[in-house]
PDB file of C-alpha atoms in Angstrom:
ATOM      1  CA  MET A  72     -20.322  19.253  -5.759  1.00 96.00           C
ATOM      2  CA  ARG A  73     -22.161  16.684  -4.067  1.00 98.00           C
ATOM      3  CA  VAL A  74     -19.730  13.627  -1.916  1.00 98.00           C
ATOM      4  CA  LEU A  75     -20.036  11.095  -0.045  1.00 98.00           C
ATOM      5  CA  GLY A  76     -17.689  10.090   2.296  1.00 98.00           C
ATOM      6  CA  VAL A  77     -16.693   7.140   3.827  1.00 98.00           C
ATOM      7  CA  ASP A  78     -15.083   5.890   6.889  1.00 97.00           C
ATOM      8  CA  PRO A  79     -14.265   1.995   6.780  1.00 97.00           C
ATOM      9  CA  GLY A  80     -15.053  -0.205   9.536  1.00 95.00           C
ATOM     10  CA  LEU A  81     -16.527  -3.409   9.679  1.00 95.00           C
ATOM     11  CA  THR A  82     -18.408  -2.205  12.743  1.00 95.00           C
ATOM     12  CA  ARG A  83     -18.966   0.921  12.839  1.00 96.00           C
ATOM     13  CA  CYS A  84     -18.548   2.195   9.030  1.00 98.00           C
ATOM     14  CA  GLY A  85     -19.057   6.217   8.814  1.00 98.00           C
ATOM     15  CA  VAL A  86     -21.209   8.223   6.052  1.00 98.00           C
ATOM     16  CA  GLY A  87     -21.669  11.707   4.763  1.00 98.00           C
ATOM     17  CA  VAL A  88     -23.092  13.989   2.360  1.00 98.00           C
ATOM     18  CA  VAL A  89     -21.231  17.260   1.837  1.00 98.00           C
ATOM     19  CA  GLU A  90     -23.227  19.122  -0.949  1.00 98.00           C
ATOM     20  CA  GLY A  91     -20.163  22.776  -1.950  1.00 96.00           C
ATOM     21  CA  VAL A  92     -17.383  24.113  -3.904  1.00 94.00           C
ATOM     22  CA  ALA A  93     -13.750  24.900  -2.634  1.00 91.00           C
ATOM     23  CA  GLY A  94     -14.383  28.655  -1.027  1.00 90.00           C
ATOM     24  CA  ARG A  95     -17.810  28.684  -0.119  1.00 93.00           C
ATOM     25  CA  PRO A  96     -19.853  27.819   1.996  1.00 95.00           C
ATOM     26  CA  LEU A  97     -21.085  24.251   2.362  1.00 97.00           C
ATOM     27  CA  THR A  98     -23.848  21.778   3.570  1.00 98.00           C
ATOM     28  CA  MET A  99     -24.103  19.116   5.102  1.00 98.00           C
ATOM     29  CA  ARG A 100     -27.482  16.826   3.314  1.00 98.00           C
ATOM     30  CA  GLY A 101     -27.030  13.252   5.481  1.00 98.00           C
ATOM     31  CA  VAL A 102     -24.372  11.061   7.761  1.00 98.00           C
ATOM     32  CA  GLY A 103     -24.929   8.946   9.966  1.00 98.00           C
ATOM     33  CA  VAL A 104     -22.847   5.297  10.247  1.00 98.00           C
ATOM     34  CA  VAL A 105     -23.846   1.650   9.041  1.00 98.00           C
ATOM     35  CA  ARG A 106     -23.479  -0.655  11.989  1.00 98.00           C
ATOM     36  CA  THR A 107     -22.973  -4.462  11.579  1.00 97.00           C
ATOM     37  CA  PRO A 108     -22.854  -6.535  14.774  1.00 96.00           C
ATOM     38  CA  ALA A 109     -19.605  -8.024  15.545  1.00 94.00           C
ATOM     39  CA  ASP A 110     -20.621 -11.251  16.120  1.00 96.00           C
ATOM     40  CA  ALA A 111     -21.557 -11.946  12.467  1.00 97.00           C
ATOM     41  CA  GLU A 112     -19.935 -14.083   9.684  1.00 97.00           C
ATOM     42  CA  LEU A 113     -17.823 -11.885   7.937  1.00 96.00           C
ATOM     43  CA  GLY A 114     -19.761 -11.575   4.432  1.00 97.00           C
ATOM     44  CA  LEU A 115     -23.405 -11.022   6.160  1.00 98.00           C
ATOM     45  CA  ARG A 116     -21.041  -7.901   7.731  1.00 98.00           C
ATOM     46  CA  LEU A 117     -19.430  -7.314   3.936  1.00 98.00           C
ATOM     47  CA  VAL A 118     -23.254  -7.269   2.517  1.00 98.00           C
ATOM     48  CA  ALA A 119     -24.972  -5.290   5.741  1.00 98.00           C
ATOM     49  CA  ILE A 120     -22.234  -2.486   4.868  1.00 98.00           C
ATOM     50  CA  GLU A 121     -23.093  -2.911   1.159  1.00 98.00           C
ATOM     51  CA  GLN A 122     -26.607  -2.420   1.465  1.00 98.00           C
ATOM     52  CA  GLY A 123     -26.130   0.401   3.838  1.00 98.00           C
ATOM     53  CA  ILE A 124     -24.037   2.010   1.138  1.00 98.00           C
ATOM     54  CA  GLU A 125     -26.323   1.556  -1.276  1.00 98.00           C
ATOM     55  CA  GLN A 126     -28.710   3.074   0.965  1.00 98.00           C
ATOM     56  CA  TRP A 127     -26.755   6.436   1.046  1.00 98.00           C
ATOM     57  CA  LEU A 128     -26.430   6.478  -2.950  1.00 98.00           C
ATOM     58  CA  ASP A 129     -30.048   5.894  -4.477  1.00 98.00           C
ATOM     59  CA  GLU A 130     -31.004   8.530  -1.270  1.00 98.00           C
ATOM     60  CA  TYR A 131     -27.633  10.896  -1.630  1.00 98.00           C
ATOM     61  CA  GLU A 132     -26.865  10.245  -5.358  1.00 98.00           C
ATOM     62  CA  PRO A 133     -23.194  11.587  -4.986  1.00 98.00           C
ATOM     63  CA  GLU A 134     -21.030  12.792  -7.914  1.00 97.00           C
ATOM     64  CA  VAL A 135     -17.627  10.874  -6.273  1.00 97.00           C
ATOM     65  CA  VAL A 136     -17.033   8.660  -3.241  1.00 98.00           C
ATOM     66  CA  ALA A 137     -14.342   9.493  -0.781  1.00 98.00           C
ATOM     67  CA  VAL A 138     -12.687   7.061   0.778  1.00 98.00           C
ATOM     68  CA  GLU A 139     -10.425   7.258   4.045  1.00 96.00           C
ATOM     69  CA  ARG A 140      -7.263   5.473   2.723  1.00 93.00           C
ATOM     70  CA  VAL A 141      -6.772   2.871   4.427  1.00 87.00           C
ATOM     71  CA  PHE A 142      -2.420   2.217   5.521  1.00 77.00           C
ATOM     72  CA  SER A 143      -1.032  -0.464   7.784  1.00 69.00           C
ATOM     73  CA  GLN A 144      -1.362  -0.179  11.949  1.00 63.00           C
ATOM     74  CA  HIS A 145       0.119  -2.580  14.081  1.00 71.00           C
ATOM     75  CA  ASN A 146      -2.910  -4.943  14.524  1.00 75.00           C
ATOM     76  CA  VAL A 147      -3.373  -6.291  10.855  1.00 78.00           C
ATOM     77  CA  ARG A 148      -7.338  -8.178  12.253  1.00 75.00           C
ATOM     78  CA  THR A 149      -7.825  -4.295  11.698  1.00 78.00           C
ATOM     79  CA  VAL A 150      -6.450  -3.069   9.137  1.00 88.00           C
ATOM     80  CA  MET A 151      -8.010  -5.789   7.426  1.00 90.00           C
ATOM     81  CA  GLY A 152     -11.194  -5.669   8.301  1.00 90.00           C
ATOM     82  CA  THR A 153     -11.183  -1.563   6.536  1.00 92.00           C
ATOM     83  CA  ALA A 154      -9.698  -2.693   4.019  1.00 94.00           C
ATOM     84  CA  GLN A 155     -12.366  -5.199   3.946  1.00 96.00           C
ATOM     85  CA  ALA A 156     -15.061  -2.541   4.319  1.00 97.00           C
ATOM     86  CA  SER A 157     -12.720  -0.294   2.213  1.00 97.00           C
ATOM     87  CA  ALA A 158     -13.514  -1.882  -0.444  1.00 97.00           C
ATOM     88  CA  VAL A 159     -17.313  -1.986  -0.185  1.00 98.00           C
ATOM     89  CA  ALA A 160     -17.452   1.491  -0.433  1.00 98.00           C
ATOM     90  CA  MET A 161     -15.481   1.198  -3.494  1.00 98.00           C
ATOM     91  CA  LEU A 162     -17.331  -1.397  -5.756  1.00 98.00           C
ATOM     92  CA  CYS A 163     -19.994   0.234  -4.913  1.00 98.00           C
ATOM     93  CA  ALA A 164     -18.844   3.375  -6.324  1.00 98.00           C
ATOM     94  CA  GLY A 165     -17.602   2.272  -9.271  1.00 98.00           C
ATOM     95  CA  ARG A 166     -20.445  -0.578  -9.454  1.00 97.00           C
ATOM     96  CA  ARG A 167     -22.762   2.699 -10.579  1.00 98.00           C
ATOM     97  CA  GLY A 168     -20.131   4.705 -12.595  1.00 98.00           C
ATOM     98  CA  LEU A 169     -19.053   6.881  -9.921  1.00 98.00           C
ATOM     99  CA  THR A 170     -15.485   8.366  -8.868  1.00 96.00           C
ATOM    100  CA  VAL A 171     -13.103   7.323  -6.065  1.00 97.00           C
ATOM    101  CA  ALA A 172     -11.422   9.135  -4.232  1.00 96.00           C
ATOM    102  CA  LEU A 173      -8.765   8.096  -1.465  1.00 96.00           C
ATOM    103  CA  HIS A 174      -7.682  10.451   0.994  1.00 96.00           C
ATOM    104  CA  THR A 175      -5.417   9.350   3.996  1.00 94.00           C
ATOM    105  CA  PRO A 176      -5.863  10.100   7.023  1.00 94.00           C
ATOM    106  CA  SER A 177      -3.501  13.105   7.702  1.00 94.00           C
ATOM    107  CA  GLU A 178      -4.770  15.083   4.547  1.00 94.00           C
ATOM    108  CA  VAL A 179      -7.911  14.351   5.610  1.00 96.00           C
ATOM    109  CA  LYS A 180      -6.848  15.803   8.974  1.00 96.00           C
ATOM    110  CA  ALA A 181      -4.404  18.724   7.534  1.00 95.00           C
ATOM    111  CA  ALA A 182      -7.406  20.153   5.387  1.00 95.00           C
ATOM    112  CA  VAL A 183      -9.915  19.994   8.033  1.00 96.00           C
ATOM    113  CA  THR A 184      -8.023  21.831  10.216  1.00 96.00           C
ATOM    114  CA  GLY A 185      -4.553  22.621   9.209  1.00 94.00           C
ATOM    115  CA  SER A 186      -2.304  19.836  10.665  1.00 94.00           C
ATOM    116  CA  GLY A 187      -1.564  16.436   9.901  1.00 92.00           C
ATOM    117  CA  ARG A 188      -1.578  15.341  13.379  1.00 94.00           C
ATOM    118  CA  ALA A 189      -5.274  16.636  14.769  1.00 95.00           C
ATOM    119  CA  ASP A 190      -7.100  14.354  17.126  1.00 94.00           C
ATOM    120  CA  LYS A 191     -10.819  13.046  16.680  1.00 92.00           C
ATOM    121  CA  ALA A 192     -11.901  15.898  18.862  1.00 94.00           C
ATOM    122  CA  GLN A 193      -9.751  18.437  16.121  1.00 96.00           C
ATOM    123  CA  VAL A 194     -11.531  17.075  13.040  1.00 96.00           C
ATOM    124  CA  GLY A 195     -15.123  16.815  15.118  1.00 96.00           C
ATOM    125  CA  ALA A 196     -14.649  20.319  16.311  1.00 96.00           C
ATOM    126  CA  MET A 197     -13.540  21.779  12.681  1.00 97.00           C
ATOM    127  CA  VAL A 198     -16.646  20.040  11.596  1.00 97.00           C
ATOM    128  CA  THR A 199     -18.712  21.086  13.131  1.00 97.00           C
ATOM    129  CA  ARG A 200     -17.906  24.627  12.502  1.00 97.00           C
ATOM    130  CA  LEU A 201     -17.336  24.402   8.888  1.00 97.00           C
ATOM    131  CA  LEU A 202     -21.281  22.680   8.238  1.00 98.00           C
ATOM    132  CA  ARG A 203     -22.681  25.254  10.189  1.00 97.00           C
ATOM    133  CA  LEU A 204     -23.805  21.838  12.759  1.00 97.00           C
ATOM    134  CA  ASP A 205     -24.533  22.846  16.153  1.00 96.00           C
ATOM    135  CA  ALA A 206     -22.705  19.714  17.889  1.00 95.00           C
ATOM    136  CA  PRO A 207     -19.879  17.376  16.881  1.00 94.00           C
ATOM    137  CA  PRO A 208     -21.437  13.926  14.880  1.00 94.00           C
ATOM    138  CA  LYS A 209     -21.699  11.101  17.184  1.00 92.00           C
ATOM    139  CA  PRO A 210     -19.523   9.078  17.207  1.00 94.00           C
ATOM    140  CA  ALA A 211     -16.440  10.040  15.080  1.00 94.00           C
ATOM    141  CA  ASP A 212     -16.701   7.672  12.453  1.00 95.00           C
ATOM    142  CA  ALA A 213     -19.311   9.808  11.417  1.00 97.00           C
ATOM    143  CA  ALA A 214     -18.091  13.105  11.878  1.00 97.00           C
ATOM    144  CA  ASP A 215     -14.560  11.705   9.734  1.00 97.00           C
ATOM    145  CA  ALA A 216     -16.954  10.988   6.639  1.00 98.00           C
ATOM    146  CA  LEU A 217     -18.250  14.121   6.107  1.00 98.00           C
ATOM    147  CA  ALA A 218     -14.334  15.638   6.950  1.00 98.00           C
ATOM    148  CA  LEU A 219     -13.528  12.966   3.824  1.00 98.00           C
ATOM    149  CA  ALA A 220     -15.961  14.558   2.273  1.00 98.00           C
ATOM    150  CA  ILE A 221     -15.370  18.398   2.731  1.00 97.00           C
ATOM    151  CA  CYS A 222     -11.529  17.072   2.347  1.00 97.00           C
ATOM    152  CA  HIS A 223     -12.749  16.273  -1.667  1.00 97.00           C
ATOM    153  CA  ILE A 224     -14.595  19.347  -2.112  1.00 96.00           C
ATOM    154  CA  TRP A 225     -11.934  21.578  -1.231  1.00 93.00           C
ATOM    155  CA  ARG A 226      -8.351  19.174  -2.628  1.00 89.00           C
ATOM    156  CA  ALA A 227     -10.757  18.646  -5.715  1.00 82.00           C
ATOM    157  CA  PRO A 228      -9.383  21.410  -8.310  1.00 72.00           C
ATOM    158  CA  ALA A 229      -5.641  21.260  -7.188  1.00 69.00           C
ATOM    159  CA  GLN A 230      -5.607  17.919  -7.981  1.00 66.00           C
ATOM    160  CA  ASN A 231      -8.041  18.322 -11.273  1.00 62.00           C
ATOM    161  CA  ARG A 232      -4.950  21.203 -12.282  1.00 65.00           C
ATOM    162  CA  LEU A 233      -1.934  18.825 -11.499  1.00 61.00           C
ATOM    163  CA  GLN A 234      -3.772  16.277 -13.439  1.00 63.00           C
ATOM    164  CA  GLN A 235      -3.964  18.295 -16.670  1.00 68.00           C
ATOM    165  CA  ALA A 236      -0.521  19.474 -15.894  1.00 68.00           C
ATOM    166  CA  ALA A 237       0.857  16.440 -15.522  1.00 69.00           C
ATOM    167  CA  ALA A 238      -1.110  15.094 -19.041  1.00 69.00           C
ATOM    168  CA  LEU A 239      -0.245  18.384 -20.676  1.00 77.00           C
ATOM    169  CA  HIS A 240       3.332  18.005 -20.520  1.00 74.00           C
ATOM    170  CA  ALA A 241       3.269  14.271 -21.066  1.00 81.00           C
ATOM    171  CA  SER A 242       1.974  14.822 -24.502  1.00 78.00           C
ATOM    172  CA  LYS A 243       5.016  17.194 -25.177  1.00 74.00           C
ATOM    173  CA  PRO A 244       7.541  16.185 -27.651  1.00 68.00           C
ATOM    174  CA  ALA A 245      10.378  14.648 -26.042  1.00 59.00           C
ATOM    175  CA  SER A 246      12.627  17.069 -27.832  1.00 53.00           C
ATOM    176  CA  HIS A 247      10.951  19.709 -26.715  1.00 51.00           C
ATOM    177  CA  HIS A 248      11.919  18.179 -23.481  1.00 49.00           C
ATOM    178  CA  ALA A 249      15.653  17.708 -23.718  1.00 51.00           C
ATOM    179  CA  SER A 250      16.382  20.969 -25.603  1.00 48.00           C
ATOM    180  CA  LYS A 251      15.476  23.278 -22.535  1.00 51.00           C
ATOM    181  CA  GLY A 252      18.074  24.963 -20.143  1.00 52.00           C
ATOM    182  CA  ARG A 253      20.196  23.992 -22.960  1.00 47.00           C
ATOM    183  CA  THR A 254      23.317  26.420 -23.666  1.00 49.00           C
ATOM    184  CA  ALA A 255      26.179  25.581 -26.250  1.00 47.00           C
TER     185      ALA A 255
END
């Protein structure tokens, strides 16, 4: 599986491509940052992010795009920019018919480091180790994008099994559910 991880941001949008399957060594295919000038008009910044993500999609042809799920922080202005960049990444993937997976920051940290409260340095160190890199990717947005891709590769098999189990459960007749565990 080849996954493009996107750590959304208006000024720095981290992007990273990881290839592999759960339980096997993973390979980094590319890592970088799509940058936009903070003083540019919002619409132009979003177009620049779109063009950057499209270039990554063209070059690496991922099967899935894993995007950090935006959550409400204290600074609404920061959240809005992050959400807008996130939407651009989802739009680019959707336009190509690619699956989009959203992962929370704590899910990604827990998957990569074992702790949902890990700091940026711990995430960077584990990404470096897991991908057998010489040094942590810089800036942290780039390492976070790789962590998103790793998280998705590792979590996708379990998520697929849960979805299949839920679908199977939903397809069974209601009378089957009601009679379980009852004695007359």
